[in-house]
PDB file of C-alpha atoms in Angstrom:
ATOM      1  CA  MET A 748     -19.602   2.552  39.605  1.00  0.00           C
ATOM      2  CA  GLU A 749     -16.845   0.087  40.060  1.00  0.00           C
ATOM      3  CA  HIS A 750     -15.826  -1.964  37.673  1.00  0.00           C
ATOM      4  CA  LYS A 751     -15.422  -5.499  37.645  1.00  0.00           C
ATOM      5  CA  GLY A 752     -13.138  -8.115  36.580  1.00  0.00           C
ATOM      6  CA  SER A 753      -9.574  -8.242  36.091  1.00  0.00           C
ATOM      7  CA  PRO A 754      -7.442  -4.745  37.481  1.00  0.00           C
ATOM      8  CA  MET A 755      -5.851  -3.008  35.408  1.00  0.00           C
ATOM      9  CA  ARG A 756      -1.657  -4.758  34.623  1.00  0.00           C
ATOM     10  CA  SER A 757       0.934  -2.970  34.745  1.00  0.00           C
ATOM     11  CA  PRO A 758       3.027  -2.792  31.187  1.00  0.00           C
ATOM     12  CA  ASP A 759       5.824  -5.626  31.231  1.00  0.00           C
ATOM     13  CA  PRO A 760       9.166  -4.141  30.801  1.00  0.00           C
ATOM     14  CA  GLU A 761      10.160  -6.894  28.938  1.00  0.00           C
ATOM     15  CA  ALA A 762       7.791  -7.458  26.359  1.00  0.00           C
ATOM     16  CA  GLN A 763       8.203  -3.418  25.386  1.00  0.00           C
ATOM     17  CA  ALA A 764      11.012  -3.338  25.333  1.00  0.00           C
ATOM     18  CA  ARG A 765      10.834  -6.301  22.544  1.00  0.00           C
ATOM     19  CA  ALA A 766       8.414  -3.791  20.917  1.00  0.00           C
ATOM     20  CA  LYS A 767      10.397  -1.243  20.574  1.00  0.00           C
ATOM     21  CA  ALA A 768      13.429  -3.778  19.260  1.00  0.00           C
ATOM     22  CA  ALA A 769      11.287  -5.138  17.023  1.00  0.00           C
ATOM     23  CA  MET A 770      10.129  -1.667  15.397  1.00  0.00           C
ATOM     24  CA  ALA A 771      13.632  -0.468  15.814  1.00  0.00           C
ATOM     25  CA  THR A 772      14.786  -3.381  13.264  1.00  0.00           C
ATOM     26  CA  ARG A 773      11.134  -2.741  11.093  1.00  0.00           C
ATOM     27  CA  ALA A 774      12.595   1.240  10.481  1.00  0.00           C
ATOM     28  CA  ARG A 775      16.175  -0.010   9.794  1.00  0.00           C
ATOM     29  CA  GLU A 776      14.562  -2.440   7.209  1.00  0.00           C
ATOM     30  CA  ARG A 777      12.396   0.340   5.514  1.00  0.00           C
ATOM     31  CA  GLU A 778      15.066   2.187   5.249  1.00  0.00           C
ATOM     32  CA  GLN A 779      17.524  -0.381   4.161  1.00  0.00           C
ATOM     33  CA  ARG A 780      14.942  -1.245   1.028  1.00  0.00           C
ATOM     34  CA  LEU A 781      14.025   2.376   0.379  1.00  0.00           C
ATOM     35  CA  GLN A 782      18.221   3.515  -0.255  1.00  0.00           C
ATOM     36  CA  ARG A 783      18.269   0.392  -2.628  1.00  0.00           C
ATOM     37  CA  LEU A 784      14.900   1.160  -4.607  1.00  0.00           C
ATOM     38  CA  PRO A 785      16.281   2.741  -7.375  1.00  0.00           C
ATOM     39  CA  GLU A 786      18.395  -0.398  -7.908  1.00  0.00           C
ATOM     40  CA  ILE A 787      14.826  -2.510  -7.334  1.00  0.00           C
ATOM     41  CA  ARG A 788      13.554  -1.013 -10.388  1.00  0.00           C
ATOM     42  CA  LEU A 789      16.425  -0.898 -12.182  1.00  0.00           C
ATOM     43  CA  GLU A 790      16.709  -4.341 -12.230  1.00  0.00           C
ATOM     44  CA  GLY A 791      12.526  -4.866 -12.019  1.00  0.00           C
ATOM     45  CA  GLU A 792      12.279  -2.736 -15.470  1.00  0.00           C
ATOM     46  CA  ALA A 793      15.597  -4.699 -17.088  1.00  0.00           C
ATOM     47  CA  ALA A 794      13.502  -8.033 -16.093  1.00  0.00           C
ATOM     48  CA  LEU A 795      10.417  -6.991 -16.900  1.00  0.00           C
ATOM     49  CA  ARG A 796      11.537  -5.990 -20.543  1.00  0.00           C
ATOM     50  CA  ARG A 797      13.171  -9.955 -21.038  1.00  0.00           C
ATOM     51  CA  LEU A 798       9.804 -11.626 -19.713  1.00  0.00           C
ATOM     52  CA  LEU A 799       7.496  -9.686 -21.965  1.00  0.00           C
ATOM     53  CA  PRO A 800       9.331 -11.244 -25.638  1.00  0.00           C
ATOM     54  CA  ILE A 801       8.726 -14.621 -23.704  1.00  0.00           C
ATOM     55  CA  ALA A 802       5.407 -14.091 -22.973  1.00  0.00           C
ATOM     56  CA  GLN A 803       4.453 -13.482 -26.479  1.00  0.00           C
ATOM     57  CA  ARG A 804       6.154 -16.318 -27.687  1.00  0.00           C
ATOM     58  CA  ASP A 805       5.302 -19.701 -27.841  1.00  0.00           C
ATOM     59  CA  THR A 806       7.878 -21.954 -25.557  1.00  0.00           C
ATOM     60  CA  GLY A 807       7.085 -24.008 -22.931  1.00  0.00           C
ATOM     61  CA  GLN A 808       7.653 -21.370 -20.472  1.00  0.00           C
ATOM     62  CA  SER A 809       5.449 -18.804 -22.506  1.00  0.00           C
ATOM     63  CA  GLY A 810       2.231 -19.395 -20.845  1.00  0.00           C
ATOM     64  CA  VAL A 811       3.826 -19.341 -17.408  1.00  0.00           C
ATOM     65  CA  ILE A 812       5.125 -15.954 -17.893  1.00  0.00           C
ATOM     66  CA  ALA A 813       2.250 -14.297 -19.509  1.00  0.00           C
ATOM     67  CA  ARG A 814       0.008 -15.629 -16.839  1.00  0.00           C
ATOM     68  CA  PHE A 815       2.225 -13.932 -14.484  1.00  0.00           C
ATOM     69  CA  LEU A 816       2.312 -10.912 -16.327  1.00  0.00           C
ATOM     70  CA  LEU A 817      -0.925 -10.489 -16.512  1.00  0.00           C
ATOM     71  CA  ASN A 818      -1.233 -11.186 -12.976  1.00  0.00           C
ATOM     72  CA  MET A 819       0.702  -7.896 -11.835  1.00  0.00           C
ATOM     73  CA  TYR A 820      -1.145  -6.214 -14.644  1.00  0.00           C
ATOM     74  CA  ASN A 821      -5.184  -7.237 -12.969  1.00  0.00           C
ATOM     75  CA  GLY A 822      -4.894 -10.049 -10.272  1.00  0.00           C
ATOM     76  CA  ASP A 823      -8.257 -10.329  -9.740  1.00  0.00           C
ATOM     77  CA  ARG A 824      -9.113 -10.660 -13.745  1.00  0.00           C
ATOM     78  CA  PHE A 825      -6.410 -12.639 -13.910  1.00  0.00           C
ATOM     79  CA  PRO A 826      -5.215 -15.167 -11.794  1.00  0.00           C
ATOM     80  CA  PHE A 827      -1.776 -17.413 -11.603  1.00  0.00           C
ATOM     81  CA  ASP A 828      -0.691 -20.451  -9.651  1.00  0.00           C
ATOM     82  CA  LEU A 829       2.171 -19.900  -7.953  1.00  0.00           C
ATOM     83  CA  THR A 830       3.341 -23.012  -8.026  1.00  0.00           C
ATOM     84  CA  ASP A 831       3.223 -22.472 -11.953  1.00  0.00           C
ATOM     85  CA  LEU A 832       6.658 -20.722 -10.923  1.00  0.00           C
ATOM     86  CA  ARG A 833       8.847 -24.214 -10.293  1.00  0.00           C
ATOM     87  CA  ARG A 834       8.406 -24.424 -14.694  1.00  0.00           C
ATOM     88  CA  LEU A 835      10.515 -21.663 -15.110  1.00  0.00           C
ATOM     89  CA  ASP A 836      14.406 -22.219 -16.093  1.00  0.00           C
ATOM     90  CA  TYR A 837      16.465 -20.577 -13.270  1.00  0.00           C
ATOM     91  CA  ASP A 838      17.338 -17.401 -14.970  1.00  0.00           C
ATOM     92  CA  VAL A 839      13.719 -16.437 -15.879  1.00  0.00           C
ATOM     93  CA  PHE A 840      12.233 -16.698 -12.455  1.00  0.00           C
ATOM     94  CA  ASP A 841      14.465 -14.035 -11.144  1.00  0.00           C
ATOM     95  CA  ASP A 842      13.178 -12.079 -13.748  1.00  0.00           C
ATOM     96  CA  CYS A 843      10.069 -12.777 -12.104  1.00  0.00           C
ATOM     97  CA  MET A 844      10.954 -12.125  -8.318  1.00  0.00           C
ATOM     98  CA  ALA A 845      12.883  -9.487  -9.886  1.00  0.00           C
ATOM     99  CA  VAL A 846       9.432  -7.879 -11.354  1.00  0.00           C
ATOM    100  CA  LEU A 847       8.072  -9.314  -8.134  1.00  0.00           C
ATOM    101  CA  LYS A 848      10.526  -6.934  -6.296  1.00  0.00           C
ATOM    102  CA  MET A 849       9.708  -3.951  -8.310  1.00  0.00           C
ATOM    103  CA  ASP A 850       5.874  -4.137  -7.784  1.00  0.00           C
ATOM    104  CA  PHE A 851       6.503  -4.317  -4.480  1.00  0.00           C
ATOM    105  CA  GLN A 852       6.903  -0.282  -4.023  1.00  0.00           C
ATOM    106  CA  PRO A 853       5.783   0.549  -7.453  1.00  0.00           C
ATOM    107  CA  GLU A 854       6.603   4.355  -9.317  1.00  0.00           C
ATOM    108  CA  LYS A 855       3.712   2.660 -11.709  1.00  0.00           C
ATOM    109  CA  GLU A 856       1.925  -0.231 -12.599  1.00  0.00           C
ATOM    110  CA  VAL A 857       4.063  -3.132 -15.023  1.00  0.00           C
ATOM    111  CA  HIS A 858       2.347  -1.947 -18.321  1.00  0.00           C
ATOM    112  CA  ARG A 859       3.003   1.612 -18.208  1.00  0.00           C
ATOM    113  CA  TYR A 860       6.828   0.445 -18.666  1.00  0.00           C
ATOM    114  CA  PHE A 861       5.378   0.220 -22.580  1.00  0.00           C
ATOM    115  CA  GLN A 862       4.000   2.044 -25.020  1.00  0.00           C
ATOM    116  CA  ASN A 863       0.312   1.075 -25.408  1.00  0.00           C
ATOM    117  CA  GLY A 864       1.267  -0.943 -22.629  1.00  0.00           C
ATOM    118  CA  GLY A 865      -2.175  -1.660 -21.722  1.00  0.00           C
ATOM    119  CA  ALA A 866      -3.419  -3.073 -25.453  1.00  0.00           C
ATOM    120  CA  ILE A 867      -0.276  -4.999 -25.195  1.00  0.00           C
ATOM    121  CA  TRP A 868      -0.859  -6.796 -21.950  1.00  0.00           C
ATOM    122  CA  GLU A 869      -5.063  -6.984 -23.247  1.00  0.00           C
ATOM    123  CA  GLN A 870      -3.078  -8.735 -26.546  1.00  0.00           C
ATOM    124  CA  LEU A 871      -1.824 -11.281 -24.490  1.00  0.00           C
ATOM    125  CA  ALA A 872      -4.915 -12.161 -22.645  1.00  0.00           C
ATOM    126  CA  GLN A 873      -6.436 -13.065 -26.286  1.00  0.00           C
ATOM    127  CA  ASP A 874      -3.484 -14.815 -27.068  1.00  0.00           C
ATOM    128  CA  TRP A 875      -3.091 -17.010 -24.772  1.00  0.00           C
ATOM    129  CA  ASN A 876      -7.296 -17.281 -24.823  1.00  0.00           C
ATOM    130  CA  PHE A 877      -7.114 -17.495 -20.780  1.00  0.00           C
ATOM    131  CA  LYS A 878     -10.224 -16.467 -18.960  1.00  0.00           C
ATOM    132  CA  ASP A 879     -10.952 -13.286 -17.786  1.00  0.00           C
ATOM    133  CA  PHE A 880     -12.915 -13.262 -14.591  1.00  0.00           C
ATOM    134  CA  GLY A 881     -13.256  -9.098 -15.641  1.00  0.00           C
ATOM    135  CA  ASN A 882     -15.680  -7.803 -11.760  1.00  0.00           C
ATOM    136  CA  GLN A 883     -16.122 -11.032 -10.739  1.00  0.00           C
ATOM    137  CA  GLY A 884     -12.977 -11.545  -9.491  1.00  0.00           C
ATOM    138  CA  TRP A 885     -12.030 -15.296  -9.292  1.00  0.00           C
ATOM    139  CA  ARG A 886     -12.185 -15.652  -5.294  1.00  0.00           C
TER     140      ARG A 886
END
């Protein structure tokens, strides 16, 4: 049976070269990131340890940080609006970004950096009276 339709085209050498270059760039970027991972984790953990006490206080930024940390803990249960980050001071914003970078390739979940972290995060949700979307999710 004869195949009808467009005949198979030979691969475009320029497209192949671009794809190969893109893959090489991605591999280099990944290697650089892996080399920086210990530093990223140290910075992220230090930032996380600065953010938790802010979330446990009652300041203008505390609610934003509490919701951010709860979202890192369980994003389905505790959604977070990224535009709320605009309400933060620069140093607090930078700490959030350091935690986010750390959590991009997590060694462990954010609450596990603290003894009784699960209980601390659950208390945070209660203290701020955030709606827990539980199994229903918010999406």
